[in-house]
Amino acid sequence: MCSTPEPAQKLEESTPTLPPAPTKIYPATEEAAALLMMAQTTSYVPKKDQMPSFSLGLTDSSQEEVSTQEGASTQEAERAKSPEATNLLEQLDNLVQKIARNSAKEESKSPQIQREIGGESSGRFETPAGINENTDDMKQKCYIWGTRVKTYANGTTNEYENMCTLMAQDKYILTKIHIALLQAATFIEAEIVSAMCLILNQTNDKRFQEQVYCLPPDIVNMTVSKHPKGEFISPKTNKEFRVEDYSSFIPFIDAKKLTSHPYIFVPVCYADHWWLWVIDTRKWRYHILDPLHKKAPSEERKQLNKFTGYVISRMRAYVGGEPLKKGEKEKEIKASYVKISGQKSTYDCAIYVMKWLELIEPENIKKGKYERDNWKQDEVDHYRVE
C-alpha cells in the first residue's frame, strides 16, 4: 500500500508463512524467536541511562534519548558488576531451552502436523552467549516474530506498537503494522520504502555517499494523492504544491546530497503501484523504471509523471539546489520509460523498486533499455526476510 493504514476494525492472530529461502530453516515458536531477538539486541541496562541499538541507527522505540559516550561507559561498568545482567541471561537461556524441548516433544507426539514455516526440527536453540552473529537462521526467526500481529483477550492488537526508530536527519518510526506487511504476497507499506531510502543514504559506501541519493517518497506520494490526475492546482485543496505544506517530512530530506549527488533515485507510488524515477543531474536526463509497464499506460499517467517531475524539482530548489528545469519548463519535465525485466505478481512492485535502489547503475541505461537477468520468484520472496 502507498498510504498510512487506517485502524483495522478487527484482526485475528495469525502466523505468517515464511517465503522460500535458499538456506535451511529451523522452525521455532514465535516466543522463542522473540526471546532470541531480545537476547541479541539487549541486555540489562540501568534505567537511568539508555543505549541505542543497531549499527545503521535503528533504536528501540522506547528509547527517547541517545546516551553520550560517557553515559555508555557508565552503563558498561554497571552491567559488568550487576547481578541482574547475569540472572537475565541465565533466565533467557533456561527459558529458550525449555521452549525448544517442549516444541520437540510436541512434534514427536504429532508428526502428522506440519509447521507453516517448514524445514527440519532443531534440537536446541543458540543461547545468548553466541547469538551475536547475524545468520540467515536468525533473520528468519526474527522475520516470523516481527510480522506476526497479536490479538489480546480484550480485543486489542499490537499492530500500532512501535517496533523501531530509524535515526536519520530526524526520528523515523516504524510500527508493527508496517513490519507485518512484509509477509509474502502482500503490498509493502510506503514507510518501509522510506526507511529503505534512509538506511541506504547512511550506508558507508561510495555509491550512496558520492553518487546516488535516494529521496524518501513521503512528500512525493502525499502530493500525488492530492493531485491524482497530475493537476498543478489540487482539486482537493484548490492550491498549488508547496514543499512548506509538508513540514513534518522536510527534516528527512538530506539537502546536501539532494543538491550535490549526480543521480537522484525517487520511488513513487500511486494507486497501489510503485515505480522508480532515475534522474541524471549532469546530463539532465530523466528515466522511469516501472516493474509492470514498459511505457506510460495512459495519458493520465503521462500527465502525472510531468507533475511528479515538477514536485521533485521544487523539492530540490527548496533546499538550495538547481531546479530540474527553470520557469514554465519546470512543468513540462518528461521522463522516458526504460525497458527492464519486472514483476511476475500483482504485489511485488515495491520489492523491485527497493532492490533497484541498491543495484541499478544509471550509466548502464542505454537506448531506453537496462540489460539484466530477472530474479526468480523465490529470490523476490526471500528479499522480504532480508
XYZ file of C-alpha atoms in Angstrom:
386
model
C 0.000 0.000 0.000
C 1.064 3.574 -0.503
C -0.715 5.363 2.331
C -0.718 5.209 6.113
C -3.120 2.423 7.161
C -6.382 3.230 8.924
C -7.037 1.435 12.243
C -8.371 -2.018 11.460
C -11.846 -2.981 12.709
C -10.732 -6.468 13.671
C -7.669 -8.608 13.354
C -7.222 -12.266 14.023
C -3.951 -13.641 15.250
C -2.124 -15.488 12.527
C 1.351 -16.760 11.873
C 2.776 -15.560 8.545
C 4.091 -18.005 6.002
C 7.827 -17.678 5.516
C 8.887 -17.009 1.915
C 11.035 -19.738 0.335
C 14.701 -19.392 1.212
C 17.783 -20.910 -0.356
C 19.118 -21.910 3.053
C 17.953 -24.472 5.606
C 15.306 -23.215 8.059
C 14.963 -24.408 11.627
C 11.427 -23.995 12.956
C 10.878 -22.305 16.265
C 7.935 -20.934 18.158
C 7.295 -17.213 17.918
C 8.018 -16.892 21.619
C 11.449 -18.410 21.184
C 12.191 -16.134 18.257
C 11.147 -13.150 20.338
C 13.430 -14.179 23.170
C 16.304 -14.719 20.773
C 15.765 -11.290 19.334
C 15.647 -9.799 22.828
C 18.858 -11.529 23.762
C 20.518 -10.420 20.528
C 19.666 -6.748 20.826
C 19.545 -6.022 24.526
C 20.845 -6.898 27.951
C 20.140 -5.455 31.365
C 20.595 -1.696 31.321
C 20.062 0.510 34.387
C 17.031 2.739 33.836
C 18.847 5.983 34.396
C 20.747 5.597 31.112
C 19.674 4.250 27.736
C 21.617 2.916 24.793
C 20.928 2.872 21.064
C 20.952 -0.392 19.145
C 21.631 -1.495 15.565
C 24.586 -0.194 13.597
C 22.505 1.639 10.974
C 20.876 3.900 13.531
C 17.856 1.762 14.416
C 16.941 2.192 18.048
C 14.425 0.548 20.293
C 11.258 2.634 20.046
C 11.045 3.051 23.818
C 14.316 4.965 23.823
C 13.737 8.683 23.617
C 17.304 9.872 24.194
C 20.690 8.828 22.826
C 23.286 8.355 25.504
C 26.664 10.054 25.330
C 29.908 8.114 25.228
C 30.398 8.927 28.876
C 26.958 7.538 29.700
C 27.624 4.415 27.653
C 30.858 3.804 29.547
C 28.976 4.120 32.836
C 26.413 1.600 31.647
C 29.086 -0.892 30.629
C 30.699 -0.653 34.039
C 27.395 -1.070 35.868
C 26.339 -4.016 33.717
C 29.695 -5.704 34.304
C 29.215 -5.690 38.060
C 25.410 -6.046 38.071
C 23.957 -9.444 39.112
C 20.795 -8.590 37.164
C 22.660 -8.963 33.873
C 23.873 -12.451 34.714
C 20.482 -13.509 36.050
C 18.647 -12.227 32.978
C 20.888 -14.105 30.563
C 20.578 -17.292 32.621
C 16.785 -16.965 32.686
C 16.648 -16.397 28.943
C 18.918 -19.365 28.333
C 16.803 -21.667 30.503
C 13.531 -20.492 29.022
C 14.692 -20.848 25.434
C 15.957 -24.364 26.139
C 12.642 -25.253 27.794
C 10.621 -23.992 24.848
C 12.836 -25.928 22.456
C 12.401 -29.167 24.411
C 8.633 -28.705 24.655
C 8.428 -27.979 20.959
C 10.413 -31.119 20.138
C 8.113 -33.206 22.356
C 5.007 -31.802 20.684
C 6.377 -32.587 17.241
C 7.267 -36.154 18.232
C 3.724 -36.696 19.515
C 2.073 -35.221 16.425
C 4.353 -35.926 13.455
C 1.485 -35.531 11.006
C 1.140 -31.814 11.785
C 3.344 -29.654 9.546
C 4.505 -26.256 10.690
C 3.844 -23.411 8.260
C 7.483 -22.396 8.142
C 8.670 -25.907 7.201
C 12.159 -27.326 7.476
C 13.775 -29.740 9.927
C 13.328 -29.601 13.673
C 16.150 -28.277 15.784
C 17.218 -29.996 18.978
C 18.139 -26.736 20.662
C 18.435 -23.028 20.069
C 21.564 -20.962 20.225
C 21.996 -19.414 23.644
C 22.696 -15.734 24.405
C 26.431 -16.418 24.651
C 26.705 -16.943 20.894
C 23.832 -15.185 19.166
C 25.559 -12.028 18.021
C 26.074 -13.489 14.549
C 23.532 -12.177 12.035
C 22.837 -15.580 10.468
C 20.142 -16.433 7.921
C 18.522 -18.629 10.558
C 18.322 -15.704 12.971
C 16.929 -13.410 10.263
C 14.161 -15.887 9.528
C 13.246 -16.288 13.196
C 13.126 -12.522 13.651
C 11.032 -12.254 10.469
C 8.422 -14.617 11.942
C 8.386 -12.670 15.205
C 8.246 -9.268 13.531
C 5.482 -9.972 11.021
C 3.032 -11.527 13.465
C 0.200 -9.309 14.747
C -1.316 -10.461 18.029
C -4.901 -10.060 19.227
C -5.254 -9.896 23.006
C -8.094 -11.150 25.205
C -9.689 -7.695 25.393
C -9.859 -7.467 21.592
C -6.982 -5.024 21.148
C -3.979 -5.751 18.942
C -0.333 -4.777 18.876
C -0.469 -3.533 15.261
C 0.442 0.044 16.243
C 3.174 -0.946 18.674
C 6.406 0.888 17.874
C 8.954 -1.602 16.567
C 11.995 0.563 15.901
C 13.149 4.107 15.292
C 15.478 4.989 12.443
C 17.798 7.854 13.289
C 18.244 9.785 10.037
C 18.027 13.577 9.925
C 15.154 13.035 12.368
C 13.469 10.067 14.066
C 11.526 7.858 11.636
C 9.316 5.366 13.492
C 8.134 2.017 12.154
C 5.230 0.234 13.851
C 4.174 -3.404 13.938
C 1.708 -2.970 11.061
C 4.482 -1.723 8.758
C 6.664 -4.749 9.536
C 3.714 -7.165 9.355
C 3.106 -6.242 5.728
C 6.485 -7.693 4.807
C 4.689 -11.047 4.758
C 4.673 -12.925 1.469
C 2.015 -11.979 -1.114
C 1.227 -8.603 0.479
C 1.697 -4.987 -0.590
C 4.551 -3.116 1.082
C 3.795 -0.001 3.124
C 5.266 3.319 1.972
C 7.002 3.698 5.334
C 9.118 0.615 4.598
C 10.300 2.098 1.286
C 11.079 5.410 3.012
C 13.048 3.586 5.697
C 14.960 1.749 2.978
C 15.920 5.079 1.397
C 17.083 6.496 4.724
C 19.155 3.398 5.501
C 20.821 3.319 2.083
C 21.640 7.030 2.300
C 23.545 6.347 5.538
C 25.415 3.354 4.126
C 29.176 3.832 4.196
C 29.549 3.077 0.503
C 30.838 5.248 -2.341
C 27.646 4.662 -4.332
C 25.454 6.377 -1.725
C 27.995 8.772 -0.268
C 29.053 10.289 -3.595
C 26.869 9.123 -6.484
C 23.267 8.138 -5.709
C 20.806 9.879 -3.393
C 17.547 8.059 -2.612
C 14.853 10.667 -1.962
C 12.366 9.344 0.644
C 8.968 9.155 -1.101
C 6.722 10.560 1.642
C 6.263 14.078 0.246
C 6.016 12.944 -3.380
C 3.419 10.269 -2.605
C 1.279 12.520 -0.417
C 1.362 15.237 -3.067
C 0.437 12.853 -5.887
C -2.548 11.637 -3.861
C -3.805 15.238 -3.683
C -3.205 15.797 -7.412
C -4.442 12.408 -8.723
C -4.509 13.381 -12.403
C -1.365 15.462 -12.292
C -3.245 18.746 -11.979
C -0.995 21.577 -10.854
C -3.932 23.008 -8.879
C -5.186 20.342 -6.491
C -8.922 19.589 -6.831
C -8.878 18.607 -3.165
C -7.250 21.740 -1.723
C -7.536 24.200 -4.634
C -3.859 25.035 -4.061
C -0.579 24.526 -5.883
C 2.085 22.245 -4.472
C 4.289 23.851 -1.826
C 7.078 21.964 -0.066
C 6.387 24.006 3.064
C 2.997 22.304 3.440
C 4.762 19.053 4.360
C 6.850 20.379 7.224
C 6.838 17.135 9.219
C 8.670 15.320 6.393
C 11.134 18.057 5.399
C 13.642 17.024 8.127
C 14.133 13.673 6.363
C 15.499 15.361 3.225
C 19.295 15.377 3.066
C 19.791 18.785 1.441
C 23.498 18.285 0.774
C 23.064 15.001 -1.081
C 19.935 16.095 -2.942
C 21.784 19.108 -4.350
C 25.223 17.566 -4.940
C 24.862 13.918 -5.968
C 24.847 13.319 -9.742
C 21.987 10.803 -9.541
C 18.680 11.082 -7.704
C 16.500 7.991 -7.229
C 12.867 8.674 -6.307
C 10.377 5.865 -5.527
C 6.808 6.851 -6.449
C 3.554 5.133 -5.505
C 0.113 5.806 -6.947
C -2.986 3.585 -6.920
C -1.068 0.864 -5.042
C 1.649 0.625 -7.689
C 5.320 1.572 -7.309
C 7.824 2.758 -9.903
C 11.215 4.477 -9.759
C 12.407 7.821 -11.126
C 16.114 7.960 -12.026
C 17.440 11.491 -12.568
C 20.851 12.319 -14.044
C 21.599 15.869 -12.855
C 24.723 16.161 -15.013
C 23.094 15.414 -18.359
C 19.571 16.409 -17.231
C 18.072 13.115 -18.279
C 15.023 11.576 -16.651
C 14.065 7.900 -16.694
C 11.258 5.803 -15.217
C 11.792 2.169 -14.256
C 8.402 0.515 -13.848
C 8.200 -3.139 -12.721
C 4.958 -3.563 -14.689
C 4.957 -1.130 -17.628
C 7.393 -0.501 -20.485
C 5.628 2.742 -21.383
C 3.116 5.086 -19.792
C -0.111 3.062 -19.528
C -2.367 6.081 -20.157
C -2.455 9.792 -20.978
C -3.372 10.396 -17.361
C -0.160 8.686 -16.258
C 1.861 10.848 -18.658
C 0.422 13.958 -17.019
C 1.009 12.507 -13.559
C 4.646 11.877 -14.489
C 5.073 15.512 -15.556
C 3.627 16.651 -12.258
C 5.908 14.268 -10.344
C 8.948 15.740 -12.095
C 7.755 19.203 -11.084
C 7.412 18.126 -7.432
C 10.938 16.674 -7.361
C 12.300 19.835 -8.997
C 10.565 22.056 -6.412
C 11.953 19.963 -3.551
C 15.483 20.310 -4.918
C 15.093 24.068 -5.298
C 13.592 24.352 -1.805
C 16.787 23.007 -0.188
C 19.022 25.308 -2.219
C 19.742 23.266 -5.338
C 19.186 23.984 -9.003
C 15.703 23.017 -10.232
C 15.482 20.283 -12.863
C 14.193 22.905 -15.305
C 13.529 26.616 -14.994
C 10.420 28.730 -15.413
C 7.399 27.217 -17.115
C 9.566 24.400 -18.494
C 9.632 23.029 -14.962
C 6.055 21.871 -15.549
C 6.996 20.059 -18.773
C 9.584 17.595 -17.486
C 9.308 14.379 -19.485
C 10.765 11.085 -18.317
C 11.321 8.171 -20.691
C 10.397 4.619 -19.730
C 13.222 2.086 -19.549
C 12.644 -1.463 -20.735
C 13.651 -3.712 -17.860
C 12.656 -7.124 -16.520
C 9.972 -6.690 -13.885
C 7.494 -8.256 -11.513
C 5.699 -11.534 -12.094
C 2.982 -10.962 -9.480
C 0.491 -8.188 -8.748
C 2.017 -7.218 -5.401
C 5.836 -7.208 -5.700
C 6.318 -3.763 -7.277
C 7.763 -2.237 -4.083
C 10.198 -5.153 -3.714
C 11.568 -4.491 -7.200
C 11.842 -0.754 -6.554
C 13.737 -1.263 -3.285
C 16.101 -3.739 -4.921
C 16.671 -1.329 -7.818
C 17.637 1.367 -5.315
C 20.549 -0.868 -4.339
C 21.570 -2.215 -7.729
C 20.696 -0.007 -10.703
C 23.695 1.650 -12.379
C 22.249 4.709 -14.176
C 25.144 4.926 -16.629
C 24.125 1.488 -17.952
C 20.754 2.751 -19.160
C 21.335 2.771 -22.913
C 18.847 3.362 -25.718
C 15.927 3.034 -23.348
C 16.990 -0.381 -22.074
C 18.633 -1.817 -18.993
C 20.001 -5.306 -19.540
C 19.851 -7.594 -16.528
C 18.720 -11.073 -15.575
C 15.392 -11.085 -13.814
C 15.071 -12.550 -10.326
C 13.391 -15.844 -9.645
C 10.205 -15.574 -7.607
C 11.739 -17.325 -4.593
C 14.528 -14.723 -4.597
C 11.937 -11.930 -4.673
C 10.027 -13.524 -1.785
C 13.163 -14.056 0.284
C 14.095 -10.372 -0.079
C 11.234 -9.645 2.338
C 13.159 -11.546 5.030
C 16.373 -9.649 4.344
